[in-house]
Tab-separated table of C-alpha atoms in Angstrom:
chain	number	residue	atom	x	y	z
A	280	MET	CA	96.833	120.379	93.173
A	281	ARG	CA	100.486	119.977	93.630
A	282	GLY	CA	100.792	116.462	95.491
A	283	ARG	CA	99.381	112.971	94.420
A	284	LEU	CA	98.533	110.320	96.798
A	285	ASN	CA	100.538	107.158	96.578
A	286	LEU	CA	99.143	103.649	96.401
A	287	PHE	CA	98.943	102.923	100.195
A	288	GLN	CA	97.206	106.489	100.717
A	289	ALA	CA	94.861	105.890	97.919
A	290	SER	CA	93.753	102.575	99.632
A	291	MET	CA	92.988	104.666	102.873
A	292	LEU	CA	90.741	106.834	100.737
A	293	ARG	CA	88.745	103.753	100.049
A	294	TRP	CA	88.804	102.552	103.607
A	295	ARG	CA	87.331	105.949	104.723
A	296	GLU	CA	84.077	105.077	102.810
A	297	PHE	CA	83.203	102.769	105.689
A	298	ALA	CA	84.681	104.493	108.745
A	299	PRO	CA	87.518	107.054	109.666
A	300	TYR	CA	91.073	106.032	109.185
A	301	ASN	CA	92.616	107.995	111.791
A	302	ALA	CA	95.660	107.436	114.123
A	303	VAL	CA	96.617	109.024	117.315
A	304	HIS	CA	100.000	109.809	119.068
A	305	VAL	CA	100.266	110.848	122.755
A	306	VAL	CA	103.465	111.869	124.583
A	307	ARG	CA	104.018	113.032	128.103
A	308	VAL	CA	105.760	116.540	128.545
A	309	ALA	CA	107.248	117.472	131.653
A	310	GLY	CA	106.111	120.401	133.517
A	311	ALA	CA	102.811	122.141	134.075
A	312	LEU	CA	100.558	122.746	131.008
A	313	ASP	CA	100.307	126.275	129.870
A	314	ALA	CA	97.496	125.917	127.216
A	315	ALA	CA	98.083	129.344	125.546
A	316	ARG	CA	101.800	128.746	125.282
A	317	LEU	CA	100.969	125.265	123.913
A	318	GLY	CA	98.784	126.632	121.364
A	319	LEU	CA	101.278	128.945	119.953
A	320	ALA	CA	103.883	126.221	119.760
A	321	ILE	CA	101.645	124.264	117.673
A	322	ASP	CA	100.629	126.881	115.471
A	323	GLY	CA	104.099	128.073	114.889
A	324	HIS	CA	105.552	124.757	114.289
A	325	LEU	CA	102.866	123.843	111.763
A	326	ASP	CA	103.451	127.340	110.097
A	327	ALA	CA	107.377	126.549	110.030
A	328	CYS	CA	106.853	123.155	108.520
A	329	GLY	CA	104.310	124.360	105.741
A	330	LEU	CA	101.534	122.122	107.018
A	331	ASN	CA	98.782	124.854	106.734
A	332	GLY	CA	95.701	124.946	104.340
A	333	PHE	CA	95.363	121.232	103.764
A	334	GLU	CA	93.151	120.541	100.545
A	335	LEU	CA	92.028	116.964	99.268
A	336	ASP	CA	90.486	116.150	96.026
A	337	PRO	CA	89.717	112.393	96.307
A	338	GLY	CA	88.444	112.120	92.558
A	339	SER	CA	92.048	113.203	91.317
A	340	ARG	CA	93.748	111.586	94.332
A	341	ARG	CA	95.433	115.079	94.724
A	342	TYR	CA	96.249	117.309	97.802
A	343	GLN	CA	98.046	120.520	98.584
A	344	TYR	CA	98.980	122.463	101.599
A	345	ALA	CA	97.805	125.996	100.402
A	346	GLY	CA	99.282	127.737	103.407
A	347	GLY	CA	97.599	130.520	105.419
A	348	PRO	CA	97.606	131.088	109.244
A	349	ALA	CA	97.607	127.826	111.574
A	350	HIS	CA	94.718	127.645	113.962
A	351	ALA	CA	94.824	124.172	114.984
A	352	ALA	CA	92.233	122.635	117.276
A	353	LEU	CA	93.634	122.078	120.886
A	354	ALA	CA	91.113	120.506	123.405
A	355	VAL	CA	92.090	120.455	127.213
A	356	LEU	CA	90.537	117.557	128.584
A	357	PRO	CA	89.549	117.122	132.452
A	358	ALA	CA	90.962	113.922	133.875
A	359	ASN	CA	87.984	113.404	136.183
A	360	GLY	CA	88.344	109.566	135.730
A	361	GLY	CA	92.092	109.421	135.935
A	362	VAL	CA	94.773	110.226	133.447
A	363	ALA	CA	95.140	106.705	132.219
A	364	GLU	CA	91.341	106.232	131.463
A	365	THR	CA	90.864	109.667	130.049
A	366	LEU	CA	93.733	109.051	127.655
A	367	ARG	CA	92.336	105.650	126.473
A	368	ALA	CA	88.775	107.025	125.945
A	369	ALA	CA	90.287	110.183	124.065
A	370	ILE	CA	92.262	107.965	121.799
A	371	GLU	CA	89.139	105.645	121.199
A	372	ARG	CA	87.012	108.773	120.468
A	373	GLU	CA	89.336	110.211	118.055
A	374	LEU	CA	89.743	106.964	116.174
A	375	ASN	CA	86.125	107.051	115.631
A	376	ALA	CA	85.785	110.930	114.859
A	377	PRO	CA	85.702	111.522	111.089
A	378	PHE	CA	87.696	114.226	109.255
A	379	PRO	CA	85.875	115.676	106.067
A	380	ALA	CA	85.867	113.607	103.135
A	381	ALA	CA	87.186	116.443	100.694
A	382	GLY	CA	88.017	120.028	100.271
A	383	ARG	CA	89.950	122.286	102.689
A	384	PHE	CA	90.262	121.056	106.241
A	385	ASP	CA	92.855	120.724	109.099
A	386	PRO	CA	93.988	116.901	109.070
A	387	PHE	CA	95.284	117.415	112.554
A	388	ARG	CA	93.516	117.580	116.023
A	389	PHE	CA	95.342	118.124	119.086
A	390	PHE	CA	94.316	117.503	122.806
A	391	ALA	CA	96.108	117.684	126.046
A	392	VAL	CA	95.350	115.992	129.719
A	393	ALA	CA	97.217	117.374	132.660
A	394	ASP	CA	98.229	115.822	135.937
A	395	ALA	CA	100.081	117.167	138.902
A	396	SER	CA	103.542	117.544	137.317
A	397	SER	CA	103.108	117.070	133.463
A	398	PHE	CA	100.764	116.687	130.885
A	399	HIS	CA	100.058	114.446	128.074
A	400	LEU	CA	99.770	115.959	124.466
A	401	GLY	CA	97.712	114.089	121.919
A	402	LEU	CA	97.606	114.426	118.231
A	403	ALA	CA	94.866	112.760	116.290
A	404	TYR	CA	95.331	113.002	112.391
A	405	ASP	CA	93.840	111.734	109.170
A	406	HIS	CA	96.177	108.808	108.641
A	407	LEU	CA	96.590	109.470	104.717
A	408	VAL	CA	98.335	112.614	105.182
A	409	ALA	CA	101.660	111.081	107.242
A	410	GLY	CA	102.936	107.769	108.472
A	411	GLY	CA	103.925	107.533	112.257
A	412	ASP	CA	107.585	108.463	111.796
A	413	SER	CA	106.574	111.988	110.328
A	414	ILE	CA	103.881	112.530	113.131
A	415	ALA	CA	106.524	111.564	115.894
A	416	ALA	CA	108.965	114.016	114.415
A	417	LEU	CA	106.266	116.557	114.208
A	418	LEU	CA	105.290	116.179	117.935
A	419	GLY	CA	109.153	116.226	118.736
A	420	GLY	CA	109.363	119.484	117.065
A	421	ILE	CA	106.215	120.956	118.961
A	422	VAL	CA	107.485	119.903	122.129
A	423	GLY	CA	110.951	121.419	121.504
A	424	ARG	CA	109.413	124.746	120.609
A	425	TYR	CA	107.248	124.583	123.590
A	426	ALA	CA	110.167	124.063	125.832
A	427	GLY	CA	111.895	126.947	124.226
A	428	ARG	CA	113.979	125.195	121.779
A	429	GLY	CA	113.595	126.929	118.802
A	430	GLY	CA	110.389	129.021	119.583
A	431	ASP	CA	112.215	132.360	119.578
A	432	SER	CA	114.361	131.337	116.761
A	433	PRO	CA	113.688	132.122	112.949
A	434	ALA	CA	111.160	129.775	111.231
A	435	ALA	CA	112.979	126.675	110.037
A	436	PRO	CA	112.683	125.746	106.337
A	437	GLY	CA	109.528	124.177	105.574
A	438	LEU	CA	109.177	120.563	104.904
A	439	ASP	CA	108.894	118.886	101.610
A	440	VAL	CA	105.403	117.900	101.674
A	441	TYR	CA	105.001	116.485	98.093
A	442	PRO	CA	107.114	113.448	98.160
A	443	PRO	CA	107.116	111.377	95.004
A	444	THR	CA	104.568	108.369	94.603
A	445	TYR	CA	105.537	104.847	94.558
A	446	GLY	CA	106.340	105.003	90.673
A	447	HIS	CA	109.563	106.433	91.903
A	448	LEU	CA	110.082	103.557	94.434
A	449	PHE	CA	109.314	100.911	91.802
A	450	ARG	CA	111.813	102.403	89.209
A	451	ARG	CA	114.349	102.609	91.915
A	452	HIS	CA	113.925	98.895	92.993
A	453	ILE	CA	112.792	97.298	89.429
A	454	GLY	CA	115.105	94.370	89.967
A	455	ALA	CA	113.657	93.411	93.356
A	456	LEU	CA	110.246	94.002	91.843
A	457	LEU	CA	110.679	91.676	88.807
A	458	ARG	CA	112.265	89.010	90.880
A	459	GLY	CA	109.496	88.941	93.234
A	460	LEU	CA	106.685	88.741	90.770
A	461	PRO	CA	106.587	84.777	90.894
A	462	ARG	CA	106.033	85.029	94.792
A	463	LEU	CA	102.624	86.573	93.945
A	464	ALA	CA	101.369	83.003	93.197
A	465	ALA	CA	102.583	81.670	96.677
A	466	MET	CA	100.898	84.706	98.268
A	467	ALA	CA	97.666	83.924	96.832
A	468	ALA	CA	98.029	80.221	97.911
A	469	SER	CA	98.891	81.234	101.484
A	470	CYS	CA	95.853	83.492	101.468
A	471	ARG	CA	93.683	80.436	100.341
A	472	ARG	CA	95.039	78.579	103.491
A	473	ALA	CA	94.375	81.286	105.969
A	474	TYR	CA	91.558	81.240	108.241
A	475	ARG	CA	88.920	84.225	107.781
A	476	PRO	CA	88.161	86.631	110.522
A	477	ARG	CA	84.460	87.014	111.389
A	478	TYR	CA	82.383	90.335	111.666
A	479	ALA	CA	78.821	90.596	113.069
A	480	ASP	CA	78.574	93.582	110.610
A	481	SER	CA	81.320	93.889	108.116
A	482	GLN	CA	80.058	97.447	107.372
A	483	ASP	CA	80.562	98.728	110.933
A	484	GLY	CA	83.935	99.914	111.115
A	485	THR	CA	83.960	101.180	114.815
A	486	ASN	CA	87.250	100.895	116.718
A	487	GLY	CA	87.708	100.038	120.449
A	488	PHE	CA	91.136	100.860	122.162
A	489	VAL	CA	92.995	99.358	125.125
A	490	ASN	CA	96.589	99.660	125.912
A	491	VAL	CA	99.431	98.046	128.072
A	492	HIS	CA	102.942	99.149	128.891
A	493	VAL	CA	106.031	97.028	129.047
A	494	GLN	CA	108.493	98.520	131.436
A	495	PRO	CA	112.228	99.219	130.317
A	496	ALA	CA	113.595	96.320	132.201
A	497	GLU	CA	111.029	93.832	130.529
A	498	PHE	CA	111.677	95.217	127.094
A	499	ALA	CA	115.286	94.989	127.533
A	500	ALA	CA	114.837	91.350	128.300
A	501	MET	CA	112.628	90.878	125.470
A	502	CYS	CA	115.337	92.118	123.158
A	503	ARG	CA	118.096	89.949	124.560
A	504	VAL	CA	115.939	86.951	124.170
A	505	ALA	CA	115.215	87.868	120.583
A	506	LYS	CA	119.089	88.366	119.958
A	507	SER	CA	119.829	84.993	121.535
A	508	TRP	CA	117.181	83.350	119.262
A	509	ASP	CA	118.594	85.192	116.126
A	510	VAL	CA	115.148	86.844	115.388
A	511	THR	CA	114.341	90.614	115.411
A	512	PRO	CA	112.130	92.195	118.228
A	513	ASN	CA	109.317	92.602	115.387
A	514	ASP	CA	109.751	88.928	114.619
A	515	LEU	CA	109.075	88.126	118.293
A	516	LEU	CA	106.174	90.466	118.406
A	517	LEU	CA	104.624	88.728	115.517
A	518	ALA	CA	105.368	85.182	117.186
A	519	LEU	CA	103.781	86.448	120.507
A	520	LEU	CA	100.551	87.920	118.564
A	521	LEU	CA	100.239	84.408	116.904
A	522	GLN	CA	100.687	82.420	120.119
A	523	THR	CA	98.018	84.849	121.799
A	524	LEU	CA	95.433	84.852	119.015
A	525	SER	CA	95.568	80.990	118.484
A	526	PRO	CA	93.094	80.126	121.260
A	527	LEU	CA	90.811	82.547	119.794
A	528	THR	CA	90.827	80.843	116.349
A	529	ALA	CA	90.844	77.282	117.617
A	530	LEU	CA	88.009	76.208	115.239
A	531	ARG	CA	90.355	76.537	112.431
A	532	ARG	CA	91.880	73.187	113.404
A	533	GLY	CA	88.661	71.741	112.189
A	534	GLU	CA	89.154	73.094	108.943
A	535	THR	CA	90.577	70.883	105.973
A	536	ARG	CA	91.831	73.826	103.919
A	537	ARG	CA	91.767	77.283	105.771
A	538	ASN	CA	93.620	76.162	109.008
A	539	GLU	CA	96.462	78.669	109.117
A	540	LEU	CA	96.529	81.918	111.157
A	541	ALA	CA	97.899	85.014	109.636
A	542	VAL	CA	99.093	88.222	110.902
A	543	ALA	CA	100.644	91.231	109.213
A	544	SER	CA	103.517	93.749	109.863
A	545	ILE	CA	103.262	97.225	108.534
A	546	VAL	CA	106.586	98.296	106.627
A	547	ASN	CA	107.970	101.723	106.485
A	548	VAL	CA	109.602	101.957	103.078
A	549	ARG	CA	111.037	105.398	103.590
A	550	ARG	CA	114.613	104.058	103.609
A	551	ASP	CA	113.873	102.487	100.167
A	552	TYR	CA	113.122	106.130	99.170
A	553	GLN	CA	115.981	107.566	101.206
A	554	PRO	CA	114.345	110.887	102.262
A	555	ASP	CA	115.122	112.036	105.632
A	556	VAL	CA	112.305	112.175	108.043
A	557	ARG	CA	113.556	115.586	109.094
A	558	ALA	CA	113.043	116.878	105.705
A	559	VAL	CA	110.194	115.107	104.033
A	560	PHE	CA	106.577	114.813	105.438
A	561	GLY	CA	104.698	112.140	104.379
A	562	GLN	CA	103.682	108.522	104.359
A	563	PHE	CA	105.901	105.584	102.933
A	564	LEU	CA	104.013	102.572	104.089
A	565	SER	CA	103.558	98.947	102.824
A	566	SER	CA	102.965	95.502	104.674
A	567	PHE	CA	103.666	91.983	104.609
A	568	ARG	CA	101.770	89.025	106.022
A	569	VAL	CA	103.053	85.952	107.756
A	570	SER	CA	100.725	82.801	107.967
A	571	HIS	CA	101.457	79.711	110.201
A	572	PRO	CA	99.426	76.728	111.489
A	573	VAL	CA	100.549	77.483	115.200
A	574	PRO	CA	100.224	74.047	116.086
A	575	GLU	CA	99.118	72.962	119.648
A	576	GLY	CA	102.288	72.761	121.981
A	577	ILE	CA	104.611	74.967	119.674
A	578	GLY	CA	107.111	76.722	121.853
A	579	LEU	CA	107.562	80.522	121.370
A	580	GLU	CA	111.129	80.038	120.103
A	581	ALA	CA	110.156	77.673	117.504
A	582	LEU	CA	107.435	79.858	116.350
A	583	ALA	CA	109.697	82.989	116.485
A	584	ARG	CA	112.349	81.299	114.412
A	585	ASP	CA	109.706	80.089	111.806
A	586	VAL	CA	108.333	83.690	111.738
A	587	HIS	CA	112.123	84.933	111.387
A	588	ALA	CA	112.578	82.553	108.385
A	589	LYS	CA	109.613	83.955	106.533
A	590	THR	CA	110.128	87.810	107.315
A	591	GLY	CA	113.896	87.241	106.551
A	592	ARG	CA	113.132	86.126	102.929
A	593	ILE	CA	110.493	88.875	102.511
A	594	LYS	CA	113.063	91.507	103.357
A	595	ARG	CA	115.890	90.131	101.389
A	596	GLY	CA	113.800	90.081	98.510
A	597	LYS	CA	111.927	93.301	99.411
A	598	LEU	CA	108.769	91.195	98.670
A	599	TYR	CA	106.780	93.814	100.664
A	600	LEU	CA	106.706	95.731	97.185
A	601	GLN	CA	104.599	92.939	96.082
A	602	THR	CA	101.897	94.102	98.521
A	603	LEU	CA	101.656	97.336	96.618
A	604	LEU	CA	101.097	95.562	93.364
A	605	GLY	CA	98.215	93.685	95.105
A	606	ILE	CA	96.814	97.051	96.469
A	607	ALA	CA	96.736	98.251	92.858
A	608	ALA	CA	94.971	95.188	91.713
A	609	GLY	CA	92.601	95.603	94.486
A	610	ALA	CA	91.909	99.064	93.508
A	611	MET	CA	90.605	97.717	89.962
A	612	ILE	CA	88.437	95.138	91.569
A	613	TRP	CA	86.903	97.599	94.166
A	614	ARG	CA	85.458	99.706	91.484
A	615	SER	CA	83.092	96.957	90.428
A	616	GLN	CA	82.079	95.984	93.771
A	617	SER	CA	79.024	96.778	95.724
A	618	PRO	CA	79.314	98.452	99.137
A	619	LEU	CA	78.595	95.205	100.955
A	620	GLN	CA	81.359	93.186	98.706
A	621	ARG	CA	83.671	95.967	99.404
A	622	SER	CA	83.200	95.638	103.292
A	623	ARG	CA	84.100	92.009	102.925
A	624	PHE	CA	86.685	92.032	100.333
A	625	HIS	CA	89.914	91.936	102.688
A	626	ALA	CA	88.689	89.250	104.878
A	627	LYS	CA	87.900	87.106	102.044
A	628	SER	CA	90.770	87.718	99.682
A	629	PHE	CA	93.506	88.734	101.956
A	630	PRO	CA	92.619	87.231	105.447
A	631	VAL	CA	94.734	88.944	108.314
A	632	TRP	CA	93.649	88.564	112.210
A	633	ALA	CA	95.930	91.336	113.343
A	634	GLY	CA	98.614	93.721	112.373
A	635	ILE	CA	101.578	95.310	114.061
A	636	THR	CA	103.071	98.478	113.528
A	637	LEU	CA	106.370	99.151	115.241
A	638	LEU	CA	107.848	102.539	115.691
A	639	ASP	CA	110.942	103.692	117.614
A	640	ALA	CA	110.042	106.926	118.920
A	641	ASP	CA	113.130	107.466	121.093
A	642	ALA	CA	115.267	107.261	117.905
A	643	LEU	CA	113.049	109.772	116.103
A	644	TRP	CA	112.941	112.157	118.981
A	645	ARG	CA	116.786	112.036	119.031
A	646	ALA	CA	117.021	112.953	115.350
A	647	THR	CA	114.659	116.024	116.039
A	648	GLY	CA	116.962	117.201	118.917
A	649	ALA	CA	113.540	117.407	120.999
A	650	SER	CA	114.757	115.062	123.903
A	651	MET	CA	116.911	112.072	124.292
A	652	SER	CA	113.963	110.025	124.713
A	653	ALA	CA	109.973	110.408	124.371
A	654	PRO	CA	108.729	109.037	127.680
A	655	ASP	CA	105.251	107.568	127.972
A	656	TYR	CA	104.605	107.619	124.202
A	657	LEU	CA	101.516	105.894	123.179
A	658	ARG	CA	99.805	105.263	119.826
A	659	GLY	CA	96.517	104.071	118.374
A	660	VAL	CA	95.832	103.438	114.728
A	661	SER	CA	92.582	102.463	113.161
A	662	THR	CA	91.938	98.851	112.100
A	663	GLY	CA	90.256	99.796	108.870
A	664	PRO	CA	88.728	96.721	106.776
A	665	LEU	CA	92.390	94.880	106.566
A	666	ALA	CA	92.344	93.417	110.109
A	667	PRO	CA	90.074	93.244	113.216
A	668	ILE	CA	93.002	94.222	115.561
A	669	VAL	CA	96.136	96.467	115.043
A	670	VAL	CA	98.735	96.566	117.680
A	671	ALA	CA	100.580	99.958	117.538
A	672	ALA	CA	103.969	99.051	119.513
A	673	THR	CA	106.142	102.056	120.333
A	674	ILE	CA	109.507	102.152	121.882
A	675	ALA	CA	110.017	105.171	124.196
A	676	GLY	CA	111.719	105.811	127.387
A	677	GLY	CA	113.404	102.451	126.787
A	678	GLY	CA	110.154	100.881	127.370
A	679	LEU	CA	107.469	99.466	125.140
A	680	SER	CA	103.897	100.554	124.802
A	681	LEU	CA	101.141	98.536	123.129
A	682	GLY	CA	98.226	100.289	121.755
A	683	ILE	CA	95.638	97.702	120.595
A	684	SER	CA	92.677	98.936	118.556
A	685	PHE	CA	89.976	96.452	117.612
A	686	ARG	CA	86.756	96.007	115.453
A	687	THR	CA	83.934	96.032	118.041
A	688	THR	CA	81.972	93.883	115.592
A	689	ALA	CA	84.715	91.281	115.689
A	690	PHE	CA	85.627	91.225	119.305
A	691	PRO	CA	83.894	92.129	122.608
A	692	ARG	CA	86.042	94.416	124.738
A	693	ASP	CA	86.620	91.622	127.571
A	694	ILE	CA	88.416	89.431	124.792
A	695	ILE	CA	90.617	92.210	123.824
A	696	ASP	CA	91.385	93.048	127.429
A	697	ASN	CA	92.285	89.688	128.001
A	698	LEU	CA	94.534	89.597	124.825
A	699	ALA	CA	96.385	92.655	126.221
A	700	ILE	CA	97.054	90.920	129.625
A	701	ALA	CA	98.232	87.826	127.875
A	702	LEU	CA	100.501	89.600	125.643
A	703	SER	CA	102.056	91.598	128.509
A	704	ARG	CA	102.245	88.290	130.747
A	705	GLN	CA	104.190	86.475	127.947
A	706	ILE	CA	106.668	89.360	127.363
A	707	ARG	CA	107.113	89.387	131.371
A	708	LYS	CA	107.984	85.774	131.191
A	709	LEU	CA	110.990	86.529	128.926
A	710	ALA	CA	112.676	88.131	131.819
A	711	PRO	CA	115.058	86.060	133.797
C-alpha cells in the first residue's frame, strides 16, 4: 500500500477498538435540493480528487486510494421533527455508526435535509482519513460543483493523498523538538495534579450531541474582547470552557493533590508541514492541554490571561510536538494492556475534561472559491477515550457554531444541555 498513517492517525486506530471515531460536517446550501444532481456532484468531485477505492490495512498502518468509480452513499432525510432536530439526531447517529475496521470501504457517508428554500448537506467520515480542514475544502468543492462552478469543466488534478508522516515533521523542527524535551517532566507533573474524569462504564464510547449557535454580532463582540485582553479567540474559548466546567468538578477542591481542571486544544500542524489544503488531503493533527485550579471567584479576564500565558509558551516553543512523543510512548504501553486497562488509560495518565477544535470554515471556503462564506456550518467530532466532551467550534457566515459531543457514560444529556446554554450565555455577556 502506498500511504502510511502518522502517529495521530495510528492513535485513532487504537481508539476505534472501543467505539467509532468519526466526525461530521454539515453545511447549508442555498436553493432547492436536487438529489440526483447532488449525487453526481459528489461522485464527480471525489473522482476528480482521487478519493476513490479507499483500502486500509491496520496491521501495517497503511492505506491507499486504489481508484475506481465513485458511488458515495447519499441519504435524503425527512425533516419530520424539524430541520434542527433532524440534523442534531443525524450527527449523533453518524458519530456512533462504525466504518469497517479494515479492507476496502468508502470512508465517506453523505446525507441531505431539505427545508423550504435550501438544504443541508452532511458528510460523515472516518476521522483517521482526514482533518477538518481537508473535509471543509472537500465540501466546498462539492458545493461549487453542484452550483455549476466546475461541474462541466475538465477534472481538476487529483489531490496528494499520501502526505509524509510525522518523521518529516520532526526532522523539519528538530531544534524545537529537542528544546522541548525538558518540558515532558513538567507535562507529567501537570497530569498528576489534574482531576480525573469519571465514567460509569469506561468501555462504553457512545456519544451524544447537542449544538448552539453564536450570532455574528455576538461572535464579533467576543473577538473584540479577546483582542482587548491580548488573548486569542481560542484562548477565550478555553477559558470559557474551564469556567463553565468548574461547577461540574467542584469535588476536586476537596482533593489534596488532584485539584486542577484540564482542557485540551486540538492543533492543526499543517502549517508546520507547509502543504496547501487545496493540494494535499489528509490529517495533520496534534494537541496540547491547559491545566488550571480555577479558584472560586476568578474573573473571566484573569482566567483568559492565565490561559494565554500557557498557550503562548506552548506555541512559541512548538511544545505541541511533545504531545506526539507522548502518543508514541502511549502506543508502546497500549500493547501490554488489557482491554479494560486501555479504556481507562487516558483518563488516568492524561486527564482532560474537554477538548476544543476550532475551524475557520469561512477562510477555507474562500480558498476553494466555493463561496465567500459557508453559512450555517456545523460540526461534530467523536470524543474517543481522550476526553468526555469535545467542542467543535466553527467560524462560518461570520458567526460561530458550537457542536458539543459527549460521552453518555460520563454525563446525562441534561447536564450537557445546561453546559451549552451556559457557554452561549457567557459569550452573549461579552457583547456591550
